[in-house]
Structure formats: C-alpha cells, structure tokens
Amino acid sequence: MTFRDNLQYLRAQRNMTQEQLAMLLGVSRQAISKWEGDKAYPEMDKLLMMCDLFGVTLDDLVIGDVRDGRAETAAADDTGDERPKAPVGAGATMLAEPSALPQDITGYDEHMRSFDRKIVAGVFAVIFGVGVGLLFDGDNSVPVSASIGEFLVFLCISIGVLVALAFFVPAGLGHAEFMRRHPFVEDFYTGEDRRQAAHTLAVSLIFGVGLILIACGFMVYADGVMHMDEGWPVALFMMIVAGGVAACTYGGMNYARVNVEEYNKAAIREERSRSMDTVEGVNGAICGTIMIVATIVGLSMLFFFDGGPKGMFWMSWVIGGLLCAIASIVTNAIAERRDRR
C-alpha cells in the first residue's frame, strides 16, 4: 500500500473526516486532500504526529501496509506471543503496537490543567485580597489611622486584582491561541477519566460549599454572640469564602476539562467567527474600492461632462451600491462553500 492508501485506511478506521484530521495536525483540509490524492507529501513532523496519532510505525505508514501490521498484532495476541512492543516516539521506526485508542497528541490535557489552575488562582486572589483589605476597615480592625486604613484597604484589593490579572490574562491569551491552533481535539478520555472527574467535582463542591457554610456560621456567631460585624471577623469570613469558591471553581473546571465535545464546539464557533471576520474584511475592502471608483466616476460626470452624463452623475453611486451587494453575496457564498468542504 502507498502512503495515501495507508492514510485513507487509518482515517476510515477512526471514522475521522479530512477536516478533523487537518485540525489535529494543524494543517488545512486541502493539505489532507492533496496527501490522499498523491499531489503533495507531508513534512517529517506531520508524519511523526500521524504515527503517534494512529499508533503505527513510520515505516509502515510511508512504505508498508498498516492492515498487515494490525493483522500480525492480532495473531500474536491470539497465540500468546509476548514480544515487547515499543511505543512510537519522535523519529522511531521500530515495531510498535497499533492502538485503536485516541491519543492526546495536541497536549490538550496538560494545557487545560494549566488553564484551570490559573483561573482558580485568579479567583482566589481577588476574594482573598478583599478579605485582607477588610482587616484594616471599620471597628475590630488592625489599629491604624483612618487615612492609612483606607489606603491599606485599597492597596490590598488592588494587589489582589493585579495578582488575579497576572493569572487571568496569560491564561486567556494562551487558551485562545491553543483553540486557534487546535480547533478540533479527538476525544481521548476514557470512562474511568470521566468518573474520576465526576468524583473530583463532587468532593470539590462538598468541600467548597462546606467552607462557605462554615464562614456563614462564623459570621452569625460573631454578630450574635461577639457583637462584631466589622473588622477581622468579616475579613476572616472573606478569606474562608475565597477557599470555598476556589474549590468549587476547580471542581467545575476540572469536570469541564474532560468534555472534549464541548471544547470542539466552542473552538469551531471561534474558528467560524474568525472566518466571518475575514469575509467581512474582504467585503469591506471590495465595497470600499467600488465606492471610491463610483465617487470618482460621479464627480467626473458632474464636473467634466455636459448634458446627459452630468445630469445622471448620481447613478454612479446607485450602481456602486448594487455592485457592493453583489460582491457581498458572492464572497459569502464562496466562504460558505469553503466551510462545507
């Protein structure tokens, strides 16, 4: 089998479209079509990514027959042959066990875990900063002058916000860039992974809500028994709430991490939004050019012609508007046709 045959076979085994494979490899759908049509050949890094994705060796993918490799593996398993099977690494061409299980070749799991940690840290920093600031506000607070107390409240809250932004901004930019580079991620999580995420969500919610209830109970006690509704009791309340909210946030984001289907939907919506922005930009450029030409023609008819042309100078803008409408229809139709491909 040729490379094109092997690629078509492996893609069919995964029930994967050309567009999905292109998204996984970070190339265009047209590139996959050219590879399968023997009109172009992938670079080495893309070949190695396909080896990791489909669980085959480089030799089998390029010059071998991936169907024979699967048959031999199955026969070896049936006969109890326990020959070691080395995983395919970068540049490896040794025998590897073909795997039907999807693999995380995009680094999705590591990225999402890092993204979740940054968001949780940012949420905690904002609320905790408010709590620290309340230590210097009102009665039962740290004994400082009123002016210094106000400054310290502002300083603590500002530091909390700045720390949160130091987490939020890189996390948001990094996630947007990851979605741009990987608008499709093949779902590689197992049922056990999802059960573990659900368990973590339950524990996090119980722990987080428990902390918030403890904080509320403490405030009721401080107000009813200690007769304190300002100062350090409120600060401690906010600090405990910060931990509870952070725990709930972590559980929810960790559970959302394994929902790859929802990520793909969001990434595709983002990709289509960028595509629409491009179409609108093209429409704007075309219509702008048309109207500039229409203006030049209209003014020329008005100042340099006599008789009929001068009296009809306004028709240039009417025709320009019609041409803009036609251009918009054509560019949108081309964009929709390209998206269907």
GROMACS .gro file of C-alpha atoms in nm:
model
  341
    1MET     CA    1   0.000   0.000   0.000
    2THR     CA    2   0.112   0.355  -0.069
    3PHE     CA    3   0.113   0.635   0.186
    4ARG     CA    4  -0.216   0.768   0.051
    5ASP     CA    5  -0.379   0.423   0.090
    6ASN     CA    6  -0.248   0.387   0.444
    7LEU     CA    7  -0.369   0.733   0.540
    8GLN     CA    8  -0.714   0.677   0.395
    9TYR     CA    9  -0.740   0.341   0.570
   10LEU     CA   10  -0.632   0.476   0.910
   11ARG     CA   11  -0.864   0.771   0.882
   12ALA     CA   12  -1.155   0.545   0.790
   13GLN     CA   13  -1.076   0.318   1.087
   14ARG     CA   14  -1.118   0.615   1.319
   15ASN     CA   15  -1.426   0.742   1.132
   16MET     CA   16  -1.239   1.071   1.101
   17THR     CA   17  -1.308   1.335   0.839
   18GLN     CA   18  -1.035   1.516   0.648
   19GLU     CA   19  -1.126   1.834   0.832
   20GLN     CA   20  -1.090   1.669   1.173
   21LEU     CA   21  -0.751   1.520   1.085
   22ALA     CA   22  -0.639   1.857   0.949
   23MET     CA   23  -0.734   2.025   1.275
   24LEU     CA   24  -0.544   1.765   1.475
   25LEU     CA   25  -0.231   1.814   1.267
   26GLY     CA   26  -0.258   2.191   1.239
   27VAL     CA   27  -0.288   2.198   0.860
   28SER     CA   28  -0.563   2.287   0.613
   29ARG     CA   29  -0.821   2.040   0.488
   30GLN     CA   30  -0.687   2.096   0.139
   31ALA     CA   31  -0.347   1.967   0.256
   32ILE     CA   32  -0.503   1.636   0.364
   33SER     CA   33  -0.685   1.615   0.032
   34LYS     CA   34  -0.359   1.667  -0.155
   35TRP     CA   35  -0.183   1.399   0.052
   36GLU     CA   36  -0.459   1.149  -0.022
   37GLY     CA   37  -0.456   1.248  -0.388
   38ASP     CA   38  -0.079   1.200  -0.427
   39LYS     CA   39  -0.047   1.568  -0.516
   40ALA     CA   40   0.171   1.657  -0.217
   41TYR     CA   41   0.360   1.490   0.066
   42PRO     CA   42   0.362   1.583   0.437
   43GLU     CA   43   0.669   1.707   0.618
   44MET     CA   44   0.850   1.483   0.864
   45ASP     CA   45   0.699   1.642   1.175
   46LYS     CA   46   0.348   1.579   1.040
   47LEU     CA   47   0.438   1.218   0.960
   48LEU     CA   48   0.558   1.165   1.317
   49MET     CA   49   0.240   1.323   1.453
   50MET     CA   50   0.035   1.081   1.243
   51CYS     CA   51   0.243   0.790   1.374
   52ASP     CA   52   0.163   0.891   1.732
   53LEU     CA   53  -0.200   0.959   1.647
   54PHE     CA   54  -0.271   0.626   1.477
   55GLY     CA   55  -0.022   0.413   1.672
   56VAL     CA   56   0.180   0.291   1.374
   57THR     CA   57   0.547   0.299   1.280
   58LEU     CA   58   0.690   0.545   1.035
   59ASP     CA   59   0.798   0.265   0.801
   60ASP     CA   60   0.451   0.110   0.797
   61LEU     CA   61   0.284   0.445   0.738
   62VAL     CA   62   0.507   0.551   0.450
   63ILE     CA   63   0.606   0.232   0.265
   64GLY     CA   64   0.432  -0.053   0.443
   65ASP     CA   65   0.082  -0.187   0.486
   66VAL     CA   66  -0.086  -0.082   0.809
   67ARG     CA   67  -0.351  -0.351   0.762
   68ASP     CA   68  -0.088  -0.625   0.771
   69GLY     CA   69   0.059  -0.477   1.087
   70ARG     CA   70  -0.277  -0.491   1.258
   71ALA     CA   71  -0.332  -0.849   1.146
   72GLU     CA   72   0.008  -0.958   1.272
   73THR     CA   73  -0.054  -0.793   1.606
   74ALA     CA   74  -0.389  -0.965   1.641
   75ALA     CA   75  -0.237  -1.303   1.550
   76ALA     CA   76   0.043  -1.256   1.802
   77ASP     CA   77  -0.209  -1.175   2.074
   78ASP     CA   78  -0.412  -1.486   1.990
   79THR     CA   79  -0.109  -1.714   2.012
   80GLY     CA   80   0.006  -1.568   2.341
   81ASP     CA   81   0.323  -1.418   2.192
   82GLU     CA   82   0.456  -1.174   2.449
   83ARG     CA   83   0.711  -0.997   2.233
   84PRO     CA   84   0.778  -0.647   2.369
   85LYS     CA   85   0.609  -0.370   2.179
   86ALA     CA   86   0.788  -0.037   2.200
   87PRO     CA   87   0.584   0.283   2.178
   88VAL     CA   88   0.640   0.508   1.882
   89GLY     CA   89   0.846   0.814   1.973
   90ALA     CA   90   0.984   1.100   1.772
   91GLY     CA   91   1.178   0.951   1.485
   92ALA     CA   92   1.119   0.593   1.596
   93THR     CA   93   1.075   0.333   1.326
   94MET     CA   94   1.077   0.018   1.535
   95LEU     CA   95   0.781  -0.215   1.572
   96ALA     CA   96   0.504  -0.059   1.774
   97GLU     CA   97   0.171  -0.186   1.880
   98PRO     CA   98  -0.101  -0.016   1.678
   99SER     CA   99  -0.353   0.132   1.913
  100ALA     CA  100  -0.718   0.194   1.839
  101LEU     CA  101  -0.739   0.430   2.134
  102PRO     CA  102  -0.712   0.802   2.059
  103GLN     CA  103  -0.408   0.980   2.198
  104ASP     CA  104  -0.352   1.331   2.326
  105ILE     CA  105  -0.114   1.446   2.054
  106THR     CA  106  -0.214   1.812   2.090
  107GLY     CA  107  -0.123   1.846   2.459
  108TYR     CA  108  -0.486   1.925   2.542
  109ASP     CA  109  -0.487   1.771   2.889
  110GLU     CA  110  -0.173   1.949   3.006
  111HIS     CA  111  -0.294   2.280   2.862
  112MET     CA  112  -0.638   2.255   3.022
  113ARG     CA  113  -0.497   2.161   3.361
  114SER     CA  114  -0.267   2.464   3.349
  115PHE     CA  115  -0.556   2.684   3.235
  116ASP     CA  116  -0.776   2.559   3.520
  117ARG     CA  117  -0.506   2.622   3.782
  118LYS     CA  118  -0.453   2.980   3.663
  119ILE     CA  119  -0.824   3.062   3.663
  120VAL     CA  120  -0.874   2.913   4.010
  121ALA     CA  121  -0.571   3.101   4.144
  122GLY     CA  122  -0.704   3.425   3.997
  123VAL     CA  123  -1.048   3.380   4.154
  124PHE     CA  124  -0.891   3.303   4.491
  125ALA     CA  125  -0.659   3.606   4.469
  126VAL     CA  126  -0.943   3.853   4.409
  127ILE     CA  127  -1.160   3.737   4.701
  128PHE     CA  128  -0.868   3.681   4.937
  129GLY     CA  129  -0.733   4.029   4.858
  130VAL     CA  130  -1.068   4.179   4.960
  131GLY     CA  131  -1.054   3.976   5.283
  132VAL     CA  132  -0.707   4.101   5.371
  133GLY     CA  133  -0.816   4.457   5.297
  134LEU     CA  134  -1.108   4.428   5.539
  135LEU     CA  135  -0.859   4.374   5.821
  136PHE     CA  136  -0.800   4.749   5.808
  137ASP     CA  137  -1.162   4.863   5.771
  138GLY     CA  138  -1.409   4.960   6.045
  139ASP     CA  139  -1.422   4.852   6.408
  140ASN     CA  140  -1.227   4.550   6.537
  141SER     CA  141  -0.968   4.606   6.265
  142VAL     CA  142  -0.591   4.644   6.281
  143PRO     CA  143  -0.527   4.961   6.483
  144VAL     CA  144  -0.417   5.221   6.228
  145SER     CA  145  -0.533   5.572   6.147
  146ALA     CA  146  -0.838   5.613   5.925
  147SER     CA  147  -0.642   5.753   5.632
  148ILE     CA  148  -0.381   5.478   5.647
  149GLY     CA  149  -0.656   5.218   5.689
  150GLU     CA  150  -0.831   5.336   5.374
  151PHE     CA  151  -0.504   5.329   5.185
  152LEU     CA  152  -0.426   4.976   5.305
  153VAL     CA  153  -0.774   4.854   5.206
  154PHE     CA  154  -0.725   4.998   4.858
  155LEU     CA  155  -0.372   4.855   4.840
  156CYS     CA  156  -0.476   4.502   4.940
  157ILE     CA  157  -0.768   4.494   4.699
  158SER     CA  158  -0.551   4.635   4.420
  159ILE     CA  159  -0.281   4.375   4.483
  160GLY     CA  160  -0.544   4.100   4.474
  161VAL     CA  161  -0.680   4.229   4.143
  162LEU     CA  162  -0.331   4.263   3.993
  163VAL     CA  163  -0.237   3.910   4.101
  164ALA     CA  164  -0.562   3.783   3.952
  165LEU     CA  165  -0.490   3.962   3.624
  166ALA     CA  166  -0.142   3.810   3.624
  167PHE     CA  167  -0.318   3.473   3.613
  168PHE     CA  168  -0.623   3.561   3.402
  169VAL     CA  169  -0.454   3.742   3.114
  170PRO     CA  170  -0.189   3.477   3.027
  171ALA     CA  171  -0.448   3.204   3.079
  172GLY     CA  172  -0.698   3.369   2.846
  173LEU     CA  173  -0.444   3.454   2.577
  174GLY     CA  174  -0.288   3.109   2.594
  175HIS     CA  175  -0.627   2.938   2.573
  176ALA     CA  176  -0.732   3.150   2.276
  177GLU     CA  177  -0.407   3.065   2.097
  178PHE     CA  178  -0.449   2.694   2.177
  179MET     CA  179  -0.802   2.698   2.036
  180ARG     CA  180  -0.675   2.875   1.725
  181ARG     CA  181  -0.405   2.612   1.669
  182HIS     CA  182  -0.627   2.317   1.766
  183PRO     CA  183  -0.991   2.384   1.669
  184PHE     CA  184  -1.053   2.009   1.692
  185VAL     CA  185  -0.927   1.765   1.956
  186GLU     CA  186  -1.001   1.397   1.929
  187ASP     CA  187  -1.168   1.274   2.247
  188PHE     CA  188  -0.908   1.053   2.418
  189TYR     CA  189  -1.060   1.041   2.768
  190THR     CA  190  -1.184   0.705   2.893
  191GLY     CA  191  -1.488   0.627   3.102
  192GLU     CA  192  -1.261   0.599   3.406
  193ASP     CA  193  -1.128   0.951   3.340
  194ARG     CA  194  -1.481   1.088   3.335
  195ARG     CA  195  -1.576   0.901   3.653
  196GLN     CA  196  -1.269   1.042   3.825
  197ALA     CA  197  -1.358   1.393   3.710
  198ALA     CA  198  -1.714   1.350   3.838
  199HIS     CA  199  -1.578   1.226   4.172
  200THR     CA  200  -1.344   1.526   4.195
  201LEU     CA  201  -1.635   1.758   4.116
  202ALA     CA  202  -1.847   1.607   4.394
  203VAL     CA  203  -1.565   1.628   4.650
  204SER     CA  204  -1.478   1.985   4.548
  205LEU     CA  205  -1.839   2.100   4.572
  206ILE     CA  206  -1.887   1.939   4.912
  207PHE     CA  207  -1.562   2.088   5.041
  208GLY     CA  208  -1.622   2.431   4.886
  209VAL     CA  209  -1.985   2.463   4.995
  210GLY     CA  210  -1.883   2.332   5.339
  211LEU     CA  211  -1.625   2.609   5.376
  212ILE     CA  212  -1.879   2.872   5.271
  213LEU     CA  213  -2.132   2.739   5.524
  214ILE     CA  214  -1.866   2.742   5.795
  215ALA     CA  215  -1.785   3.102   5.707
  216CYS     CA  216  -2.154   3.197   5.723
  217GLY     CA  217  -2.192   3.018   6.057
  218PHE     CA  218  -1.891   3.202   6.195
  219MET     CA  219  -2.039   3.537   6.087
  220VAL     CA  220  -2.368   3.455   6.258
  221TYR     CA  221  -2.176   3.367   6.574
  222ALA     CA  222  -1.958   3.679   6.552
  223ASP     CA  223  -2.260   3.905   6.508
  224GLY     CA  224  -2.493   3.738   6.759
  225VAL     CA  225  -2.250   3.639   7.035
  226MET     CA  226  -1.939   3.853   6.989
  227HIS     CA  227  -2.136   4.152   6.857
  228MET     CA  228  -1.882   4.209   6.580
  229ASP     CA  229  -1.993   4.281   6.226
  230GLU     CA  230  -1.681   4.463   6.107
  231GLY     CA  231  -1.307   4.422   6.111
  232TRP     CA  232  -1.126   4.092   6.143
  233PRO     CA  233  -1.441   3.868   6.162
  234VAL     CA  234  -1.556   3.994   5.820
  235ALA     CA  235  -1.200   3.961   5.687
  236LEU     CA  236  -1.179   3.602   5.809
  237PHE     CA  237  -1.520   3.534   5.656
  238MET     CA  238  -1.399   3.654   5.315
  239MET     CA  239  -1.077   3.454   5.338
  240ILE     CA  240  -1.267   3.133   5.411
  241VAL     CA  241  -1.515   3.210   5.132
  242ALA     CA  242  -1.220   3.258   4.896
  243GLY     CA  243  -1.112   2.900   4.965
  244GLY     CA  244  -1.465   2.767   4.918
  245VAL     CA  245  -1.524   2.949   4.589
  246ALA     CA  246  -1.183   2.838   4.460
  247ALA     CA  247  -1.264   2.476   4.546
  248CYS     CA  248  -1.600   2.488   4.366
  249THR     CA  249  -1.441   2.660   4.066
  250TYR     CA  250  -1.169   2.395   4.045
  251GLY     CA  251  -1.418   2.110   4.056
  252GLY     CA  252  -1.633   2.262   3.785
  253MET     CA  253  -1.344   2.340   3.552
  254ASN     CA  254  -1.185   2.000   3.609
  255TYR     CA  255  -1.513   1.834   3.513
  256ALA     CA  256  -1.548   2.056   3.206
  257ARG     CA  257  -1.194   1.959   3.100
  258VAL     CA  258  -1.297   1.605   3.005
  259ASN     CA  259  -1.589   1.734   2.794
  260VAL     CA  260  -1.386   1.747   2.474
  261GLU     CA  261  -1.701   1.763   2.261
  262GLU     CA  262  -1.798   2.096   2.416
  263TYR     CA  263  -1.445   2.226   2.362
  264ASN     CA  264  -1.465   2.130   1.994
  265LYS     CA  265  -1.797   2.312   1.958
  266ALA     CA  266  -1.655   2.625   2.120
  267ALA     CA  267  -1.337   2.608   1.911
  268ILE     CA  268  -1.533   2.563   1.589
  269ARG     CA  269  -1.755   2.860   1.680
  270GLU     CA  270  -1.441   3.065   1.741
  271GLU     CA  271  -1.293   2.950   1.410
  272ARG     CA  272  -1.611   3.037   1.223
  273SER     CA  273  -1.618   3.375   1.395
  274ARG     CA  274  -1.265   3.445   1.273
  275SER     CA  275  -1.367   3.323   0.928
  276MET     CA  276  -1.663   3.561   0.926
  277ASP     CA  277  -1.437   3.846   1.032
  278THR     CA  278  -1.216   3.766   0.733
  279VAL     CA  279  -1.517   3.759   0.500
  280GLU     CA  280  -1.640   4.090   0.637
  281GLY     CA  281  -1.294   4.237   0.588
  282VAL     CA  282  -1.288   4.121   0.226
  283ASN     CA  283  -1.638   4.258   0.172
  284GLY     CA  284  -1.535   4.590   0.322
  285ALA     CA  285  -1.227   4.615   0.102
  286ILE     CA  286  -1.421   4.531  -0.215
  287CYS     CA  287  -1.710   4.764  -0.135
  288GLY     CA  288  -1.471   5.043  -0.036
  289THR     CA  289  -1.291   5.011  -0.368
  290ILE     CA  290  -1.618   5.006  -0.560
  291MET     CA  291  -1.749   5.317  -0.388
  292ILE     CA  292  -1.421   5.505  -0.440
  293VAL     CA  293  -1.441   5.426  -0.811
  294ALA     CA  294  -1.810   5.524  -0.813
  295THR     CA  295  -1.725   5.857  -0.647
  296ILE     CA  296  -1.451   5.931  -0.899
  297VAL     CA  297  -1.685   5.846  -1.188
  298GLY     CA  298  -1.972   6.051  -1.042
  299LEU     CA  299  -1.761   6.358  -0.978
  300SER     CA  300  -1.606   6.327  -1.324
  301MET     CA  301  -1.955   6.317  -1.479
  302LEU     CA  302  -2.058   6.620  -1.275
  303PHE     CA  303  -1.761   6.848  -1.348
  304PHE     CA  304  -1.622   6.732  -1.682
  305PHE     CA  305  -1.931   6.644  -1.883
  306ASP     CA  306  -2.228   6.840  -2.009
  307GLY     CA  307  -2.576   6.732  -2.099
  308GLY     CA  308  -2.699   6.385  -2.020
  309PRO     CA  309  -2.394   6.248  -1.834
  310LYS     CA  310  -2.384   6.548  -1.600
  311GLY     CA  311  -2.749   6.509  -1.509
  312MET     CA  312  -2.706   6.138  -1.436
  313PHE     CA  313  -2.393   6.167  -1.221
  314TRP     CA  314  -2.582   6.033  -0.916
  315MET     CA  315  -2.635   5.699  -1.092
  316SER     CA  316  -2.270   5.609  -1.026
  317TRP     CA  317  -2.345   5.566  -0.653
  318VAL     CA  318  -2.659   5.364  -0.725
  319ILE     CA  319  -2.463   5.130  -0.949
  320GLY     CA  320  -2.183   5.119  -0.691
  321GLY     CA  321  -2.430   5.016  -0.421
  322LEU     CA  322  -2.569   4.739  -0.641
  323LEU     CA  323  -2.217   4.614  -0.716
  324CYS     CA  324  -2.140   4.611  -0.340
  325ALA     CA  325  -2.449   4.399  -0.275
  326ILE     CA  326  -2.349   4.155  -0.550
  327ALA     CA  327  -1.992   4.137  -0.416
  328SER     CA  328  -2.120   4.060  -0.065
  329ILE     CA  329  -2.343   3.780  -0.194
  330VAL     CA  330  -2.060   3.629  -0.395
  331THR     CA  331  -1.797   3.644  -0.116
  332ASN     CA  332  -2.041   3.497   0.140
  333ALA     CA  333  -2.131   3.217  -0.100
  334ILE     CA  334  -1.764   3.138  -0.157
  335ALA     CA  335  -1.699   3.137   0.219
  336GLU     CA  336  -1.993   2.903   0.286
  337ARG     CA  337  -1.879   2.667   0.011
  338ARG     CA  338  -1.528   2.662   0.156
  339ASP     CA  339  -1.665   2.588   0.506
  340ARG     CA  340  -1.869   2.295   0.371
  341ARG     CA  341  -1.553   2.149   0.226
   0.00000   0.00000   0.00000
